[in-house]
Coordinates of C-alpha atoms in Angstrom, one line a residue:
M24 CA 15.5 -17.6 -13.6
A25 CA 12.6 -19.0 -11.5
R26 CA 12.8 -18.8 -7.6
E27 CA 12.6 -21.6 -5.4
L28 CA 8.7 -21.2 -3.7
R29 CA 8.3 -20.2 -0.2
R30 CA 6.0 -22.4 1.8
W31 CA 2.8 -20.3 1.3
Q32 CA 3.6 -19.5 -2.2
A33 CA 3.6 -23.4 -2.9
E34 CA 0.5 -23.9 -1.0
A35 CA -1.5 -21.2 -2.6
L36 CA -0.2 -22.2 -6.2
A37 CA -1.9 -25.8 -5.8
A38 CA -5.2 -24.4 -4.2
W39 CA -5.0 -22.0 -7.2
E40 CA -4.6 -25.2 -9.4
A41 CA -7.4 -26.9 -7.7
G42 CA -9.6 -24.3 -8.1
G43 CA -9.4 -24.2 -11.7
C44 CA -6.9 -21.5 -12.2
R45 CA -9.0 -19.0 -10.7
G46 CA -9.1 -17.3 -7.5
I47 CA -8.0 -14.2 -5.2
V48 CA -4.7 -14.8 -2.8
G49 CA -4.1 -12.4 -0.1
A50 CA -0.5 -11.9 1.6
V51 CA 0.9 -9.3 3.6
T52 CA 3.1 -6.8 1.9
G53 CA 6.6 -8.3 1.2
G54 CA 5.3 -11.8 1.7
G55 CA 6.2 -12.7 -2.5
K56 CA 2.7 -11.8 -4.5
T57 CA 4.7 -11.2 -7.5
V58 CA 7.0 -14.1 -7.5
F59 CA 3.8 -16.2 -6.8
A60 CA 1.6 -14.6 -9.5
L61 CA 4.9 -15.3 -11.9
A62 CA 4.8 -19.0 -10.5
C63 CA 1.4 -19.5 -11.5
I64 CA 2.1 -17.9 -15.0
E65 CA 5.0 -20.3 -15.5
R66 CA 3.2 -23.5 -14.5
R67 CA -0.2 -22.5 -16.0
K68 CA 1.9 -21.6 -19.7
P69 CA -1.2 -19.6 -21.4
E70 CA -0.4 -18.4 -24.7
T71 CA -1.0 -14.8 -23.4
A72 CA -0.7 -13.4 -20.3
L73 CA -1.9 -9.7 -18.8
I74 CA -0.7 -8.3 -15.7
V75 CA -2.6 -5.2 -14.2
V76 CA -1.3 -3.2 -11.7
P77 CA -2.1 -0.1 -9.8
T78 CA 0.8 2.4 -10.1
V79 CA 3.6 3.5 -12.7
A80 CA 5.9 2.3 -9.6
L81 CA 4.6 -1.3 -9.3
L82 CA 4.8 -1.6 -13.7
D83 CA 8.6 -1.1 -13.2
Q84 CA 9.2 -3.4 -10.7
W85 CA 6.9 -6.1 -12.5
W86 CA 8.4 -5.5 -15.7
E87 CA 12.1 -6.1 -13.7
E88 CA 10.6 -9.1 -12.4
T89 CA 9.2 -10.8 -15.1
A90 CA 12.0 -10.4 -17.5
A91 CA 14.5 -11.9 -14.5
H92 CA 12.0 -14.7 -14.0
F93 CA 11.6 -16.0 -17.5
G94 CA 15.3 -14.8 -18.4
W95 CA 13.8 -12.4 -21.3
A96 CA 15.2 -9.1 -22.2
L97 CA 13.1 -6.6 -20.9
D98 CA 11.7 -5.5 -24.6
E99 CA 10.0 -9.0 -24.3
V100 CA 7.7 -8.2 -22.0
N101 CA 4.8 -5.9 -23.6
I102 CA 4.4 -2.8 -21.8
L103 CA 0.6 -1.2 -22.5
S104 CA 0.2 2.5 -23.3
S105 CA -2.8 3.9 -23.8
R106 CA -2.3 3.6 -27.7
G107 CA -1.2 0.0 -27.4
R108 CA -2.8 -3.2 -27.6
L109 CA -2.2 -6.9 -26.1
R110 CA 0.3 -8.6 -28.0
G111 CA 0.2 -12.6 -28.1
G112 CA 2.5 -14.9 -26.8
T113 CA 4.1 -13.0 -24.3
V114 CA 3.5 -10.9 -20.5
N115 CA 1.8 -8.1 -21.1
I116 CA 1.8 -5.6 -17.9
G117 CA -0.1 -2.2 -17.8
V118 CA -1.4 0.4 -15.2
L119 CA -5.0 -0.3 -14.2
N120 CA -6.4 3.2 -15.3
T121 CA -4.5 2.8 -18.7
V122 CA -5.9 -1.0 -19.6
A123 CA -9.4 -0.2 -18.4
K124 CA -9.7 2.2 -21.5
L125 CA -8.2 -0.1 -23.5
D126 CA -10.5 -2.7 -26.0
V127 CA -8.6 -6.0 -25.3
T128 CA -11.6 -7.8 -26.0
R129 CA -10.7 -7.2 -30.0
S130 CA -7.0 -8.3 -29.5
R131 CA -6.5 -11.7 -30.8
V132 CA -4.4 -13.3 -28.0
G133 CA -5.3 -17.0 -27.8
D134 CA -5.5 -18.8 -24.4
L135 CA -5.3 -15.6 -22.1
M136 CA -4.4 -15.2 -18.3
L137 CA -5.7 -12.4 -16.5
V138 CA -3.5 -11.3 -13.4
V139 CA -4.7 -8.2 -10.9
D140 CA -2.5 -6.9 -8.5
E141 CA -4.0 -5.1 -5.7
C142 CA -7.7 -6.3 -7.0
H143 CA -9.7 -4.6 -4.7
K144 CA -8.9 -1.4 -7.0
A145 CA -10.6 -3.1 -9.9
A146 CA -14.2 -3.3 -7.8
S147 CA -14.6 0.5 -8.5
P148 CA -17.0 1.7 -11.7
T149 CA -14.1 3.4 -12.8
F150 CA -11.7 0.3 -13.3
R151 CA -14.4 -2.4 -13.6
A152 CA -13.9 -2.8 -17.4
V153 CA -10.6 -4.4 -16.4
L154 CA -12.5 -7.7 -15.3
D155 CA -14.0 -8.1 -18.5
V156 CA -11.0 -9.3 -20.6
P157 CA -12.0 -13.0 -21.8
A158 CA -9.6 -14.8 -19.5
A159 CA -9.4 -18.5 -19.4
A160 CA -7.4 -18.3 -16.1
T161 CA -7.5 -15.5 -13.6
L162 CA -5.5 -14.6 -10.3
G163 CA -6.3 -11.6 -7.9
L164 CA -3.9 -10.6 -5.6
S165 CA -3.9 -8.1 -2.6
A166 CA -1.2 -6.8 0.1
T167 CA -4.3 -6.8 2.9
P168 CA -4.6 -10.0 5.0
E169 CA -7.0 -9.2 7.8
R170 CA -10.7 -7.8 6.2
P171 CA -8.7 -7.2 2.7
Y172 CA -11.6 -6.6 0.5
D173 CA -14.1 -3.8 0.5
D174 CA -17.7 -3.9 -0.9
G175 CA -17.6 -5.3 -4.6
L176 CA -16.1 -8.3 -3.2
A177 CA -19.0 -10.8 -3.7
E178 CA -20.3 -8.7 -6.3
V179 CA -17.7 -7.8 -8.7
L180 CA -14.2 -9.6 -7.8
V181 CA -15.3 -13.1 -7.4
P182 CA -17.5 -13.3 -10.4
A183 CA -14.6 -12.3 -12.2
L184 CA -11.5 -13.7 -10.6
G185 CA -12.9 -16.2 -8.2
P186 CA -13.1 -16.6 -4.6
V187 CA -10.6 -15.8 -2.1
I188 CA -8.6 -19.3 -2.2
Y189 CA -5.9 -18.4 0.1
Q190 CA -4.4 -15.7 3.1
Y191 CA -1.0 -15.3 4.3
T192 CA -1.2 -13.4 7.4
Y193 CA 1.2 -11.5 9.7
A194 CA 1.3 -14.5 12.2
E195 CA 2.7 -16.6 9.7
A196 CA 4.8 -14.4 7.9
L197 CA 6.6 -13.6 11.2
R198 CA 7.2 -17.1 12.0
D199 CA 8.5 -18.0 8.5
G200 CA 11.1 -14.4 9.0
V201 CA 9.3 -12.7 5.8
I202 CA 8.8 -10.0 8.2
V203 CA 10.5 -8.8 11.5
P204 CA 9.2 -8.7 15.1
F205 CA 7.9 -5.1 15.5
E206 CA 6.3 -2.9 18.2
L207 CA 3.4 -0.7 17.7
R208 CA 3.5 2.6 19.7
N209 CA 0.4 4.4 19.7
L210 CA 1.1 7.9 20.9
V211 CA -2.2 10.0 22.1
F212 CA -1.6 14.0 22.0
E213 CA -4.2 17.2 22.1
L214 CA -5.1 18.7 19.3
E215 CA -4.5 22.9 19.3
P216 CA -7.5 24.4 21.0
E217 CA -8.7 26.0 17.7
R218 CA -8.6 22.3 15.8
A219 CA -10.0 20.6 18.3
E220 CA -13.6 23.2 17.9
E221 CA -13.1 23.2 14.4
Y222 CA -13.1 19.1 14.4
E223 CA -16.2 18.6 16.9
R224 CA -17.9 21.7 14.8
L225 CA -17.8 19.5 11.5
T226 CA -18.7 16.5 13.2
R227 CA -21.8 18.1 14.7
K228 CA -22.5 19.4 11.0
I229 CA -21.6 16.0 9.3
A230 CA -24.4 14.3 11.9
R231 CA -26.6 16.5 10.8
V232 CA -26.3 16.4 7.0
V233 CA -25.8 12.6 7.2
S234 CA -29.2 12.5 8.9
K235 CA -30.7 14.1 6.1
L236 CA -28.9 13.5 3.2
G237 CA -27.3 10.0 3.8
S238 CA -23.4 9.7 3.8
D239 CA -22.8 9.5 0.6
A240 CA -24.1 13.0 -0.5
P241 CA -21.9 15.2 -1.8
E242 CA -22.6 17.3 1.0
A243 CA -21.2 15.0 3.4
V244 CA -17.9 13.7 1.8
A245 CA -17.2 17.6 1.4
L246 CA -17.2 18.1 4.9
Y247 CA -15.6 14.3 5.9
L248 CA -12.7 15.5 3.7
R249 CA -12.5 18.9 5.3
R250 CA -12.6 17.7 8.7
A251 CA -9.7 15.2 7.7
R252 CA -7.7 17.9 6.4
G253 CA -8.1 20.2 8.9
L254 CA -7.0 17.1 11.3
N255 CA -4.0 15.8 9.6
L256 CA -2.7 19.4 9.5
S257 CA -2.3 19.8 13.2
Q258 CA 0.7 21.6 14.0
N259 CA 1.4 19.5 17.0
R260 CA 1.6 16.3 14.7
V261 CA 4.3 18.0 13.1
V262 CA 6.2 18.9 16.5
L263 CA 5.5 15.2 17.8
T264 CA 7.1 13.9 14.9
L265 CA 9.8 15.8 15.0
K266 CA 10.8 15.1 18.4
L267 CA 10.5 11.5 17.6
I268 CA 13.0 11.6 14.8
A269 CA 15.5 13.5 17.3
A270 CA 14.8 10.8 19.6
H271 CA 15.9 8.4 17.2
R272 CA 18.8 10.0 15.5
G273 CA 20.3 7.5 13.5
H274 CA 17.5 5.2 12.5
R275 CA 16.7 5.0 9.3
T276 CA 13.0 6.4 9.1
I277 CA 10.0 6.9 6.8
V278 CA 7.5 9.4 8.1
F279 CA 3.8 8.7 6.5
H280 CA 1.6 12.0 6.1
E281 CA -1.2 13.1 3.8
D282 CA -0.3 16.5 3.2
V283 CA 2.4 17.4 0.8
E284 CA 3.2 21.1 2.5
A285 CA 3.7 19.4 5.8
C286 CA 5.9 16.5 4.3
E287 CA 8.2 19.4 2.9
V288 CA 8.0 21.4 6.1
I289 CA 9.1 18.3 8.5
A290 CA 11.6 17.8 5.9
E291 CA 13.2 21.4 6.0
V292 CA 13.4 21.4 9.6
L293 CA 15.6 18.2 9.9
R294 CA 17.7 19.5 7.2
A295 CA 18.2 22.5 9.4
N296 CA 18.8 20.3 12.2
G297 CA 21.8 18.5 10.5
I298 CA 19.6 15.4 10.0
S299 CA 19.6 13.9 6.3
S300 CA 16.2 14.2 5.0
A301 CA 13.8 14.5 1.9
A302 CA 10.7 15.2 1.1
Y303 CA 9.1 12.2 -1.1
H304 CA 5.8 12.5 -2.8
S305 CA 4.0 12.4 -6.1
K306 CA 4.5 16.0 -7.1
L307 CA 8.1 15.3 -7.4
P308 CA 9.9 14.2 -11.0
M309 CA 10.0 10.5 -11.3
R310 CA 13.6 10.7 -11.6
H311 CA 14.1 12.9 -8.4
R312 CA 11.8 10.4 -6.4
A313 CA 14.3 7.5 -8.1
D314 CA 17.4 9.1 -7.2
M315 CA 16.1 9.9 -3.2
L316 CA 15.0 6.3 -3.1
G317 CA 18.8 5.3 -4.1
L318 CA 19.8 7.3 -1.1
F319 CA 17.8 6.0 1.3
R320 CA 18.4 2.6 0.7
A321 CA 22.3 3.2 0.6
G322 CA 22.2 5.4 3.9
D323 CA 23.2 8.6 2.4
L324 CA 19.5 9.9 3.8
S325 CA 18.5 9.2 7.0
V326 CA 15.0 10.1 6.8
L327 CA 12.0 10.0 4.2
V328 CA 8.7 12.0 4.6
T329 CA 6.4 10.6 2.4
C330 CA 3.0 11.9 1.2
R331 CA 1.3 8.4 0.1
A332 CA 4.0 7.8 -2.5
L333 CA 5.3 5.0 -0.9
D334 CA 1.9 3.1 0.5
E335 CA 2.0 1.1 -2.9
G336 CA 4.7 -0.7 -4.8
F337 CA 8.3 0.3 -3.4
N338 CA 10.7 -2.3 -1.6
V339 CA 12.4 -0.3 1.3
P340 CA 13.6 -3.0 3.8
E341 CA 16.2 -1.0 5.2
A342 CA 13.5 1.3 7.1
Q343 CA 13.7 0.5 10.9
L344 CA 11.4 3.2 12.3
G345 CA 7.9 4.2 10.8
I346 CA 6.2 7.6 11.9
I347 CA 2.4 7.5 10.8
A348 CA 2.1 11.3 11.5
A349 CA -1.3 11.3 9.9
S350 CA -3.6 8.9 8.0
T351 CA -6.8 7.9 6.2
A352 CA -9.3 6.0 7.9
T353 CA -8.7 3.0 5.7
R354 CA -7.2 -0.2 7.0
R355 CA -5.9 -1.1 3.7
Q356 CA -3.3 2.1 3.8
R357 CA -2.2 1.6 7.2
I358 CA -1.3 -2.2 6.6
Q359 CA 0.6 -1.1 3.3
R360 CA 2.5 1.4 5.5
L361 CA 3.6 -1.1 8.1
G362 CA 4.7 -3.7 5.1
R363 CA 7.2 -0.5 4.2
V364 CA 8.6 -0.8 7.5
L365 CA 8.3 -4.7 8.6
R366 CA 10.4 -6.3 5.7
P367 CA 14.1 -7.9 6.8
S368 CA 17.3 -6.9 5.9
K369 CA 20.4 -7.3 7.0
T370 CA 20.7 -4.0 8.8
K371 CA 17.6 -4.8 11.3
D372 CA 16.3 -7.6 13.6
Q373 CA 13.2 -5.7 14.3
A374 CA 11.1 -2.6 13.7
V375 CA 9.2 0.0 15.4
V376 CA 6.2 1.9 14.3
Y377 CA 4.6 5.0 16.0
T378 CA 1.4 6.2 15.1
L379 CA 0.2 9.6 16.3
V380 CA -3.7 9.8 17.2
A381 CA -5.9 12.7 18.4
T382 CA -9.6 11.6 18.0
G383 CA -11.7 8.8 19.6
P384 CA -12.4 7.4 15.9
E385 CA -9.0 7.1 15.7
I386 CA -8.3 5.3 18.7
A387 CA -10.8 3.1 18.2
R388 CA -9.8 2.1 14.8
L389 CA -5.9 1.2 16.6
K390 CA -7.8 -0.7 19.6
E391 CA -9.7 -3.1 17.3
E392 CA -6.0 -3.4 15.1
E393 CA -4.6 -4.2 18.6
A394 CA -6.9 -7.0 19.3
E395 CA -6.3 -8.9 15.9
L396 CA -2.4 -8.5 16.5
E397 CA -2.6 -9.8 19.8
G398 CA 0.5 -12.4 20.1
V399 CA 2.1 -11.1 16.6
A400 CA 3.3 -7.4 17.7
D401 CA 4.2 -5.7 21.0
V402 CA 1.6 -2.7 21.4
S403 CA 1.8 0.2 23.7
W404 CA -0.3 3.0 24.4
S405 CA 1.0 6.4 25.9
R406 CA 0.4 10.2 25.8
A407 CA 2.6 12.9 24.4

């Protein structure tokens, strides 16, 4: 059955209706975007709805919530496959890369409403066809409240979905109890000498290539990726992560990394030291990942060590401690990861997130974030 809307959801719904049932809404991770979107569908009552999501994990959650919201059996919601087609008279849900390949313009579905979750991803040339759906009503969603959209907002998303009509920030979510109070502890550590030397060498080489060919040149991109991988594979990151977990033994912890092998190593060392843990990444079978998540939620696992698999789509409010051991430079990824730890639960009234940084650009990004979160989070800096 439909839930009572939170204040922000009711306000955003009113703004969406005032805008002709078109627009983009940004809300913090865990703020209730799914419930909000389903309320929009319920209010608009389109003949057919199409919900586009970025991952299979999110599809599963949307499927379950949609059926529960409308009091339907799961089979009454149409899940789109690569050979499927829109079914009129119901809600259709599909993953972005699947829907982008379907010729939905040929489907006879009458009055259609399009909902695009994590809509920034639909702005890429690969997935842009999703936005060509002939929809009478549109809704874009984003989990990132501060500077939520990359290039492509004005040129692609706004013409297709409508303007940004509402944003729900960390400060508002904290006030409303949607997220718990949190501390951000930024730890600056030293790279191993050989890693530091390689980082500086690649930085100089990148500068030369960018000056000659531009930052988008394949040669420059390859160097950026090589430098990032070397930075993320620092052994000191792994050692410091293990020390932090030991210092917070007993806390339900999520470790975020960028490398599958590093995740496996961390989890193996933790188990060898009597700490119940598991690696969680996309190379594992889906059923195994689901089992690990269930064990973590039940308290049978203390630590989940993830490689991007939890960035979008999973609700793990039981996590009390987050350790961002390695990350990309994207602001969006960091907000997604914070959101995994900041959701309230019966077992916690606050959260702590550590971020391990070693280079000037990493530090500069976190300094910028510190200014944005003034009055919202307690931010501290220390050297490892």
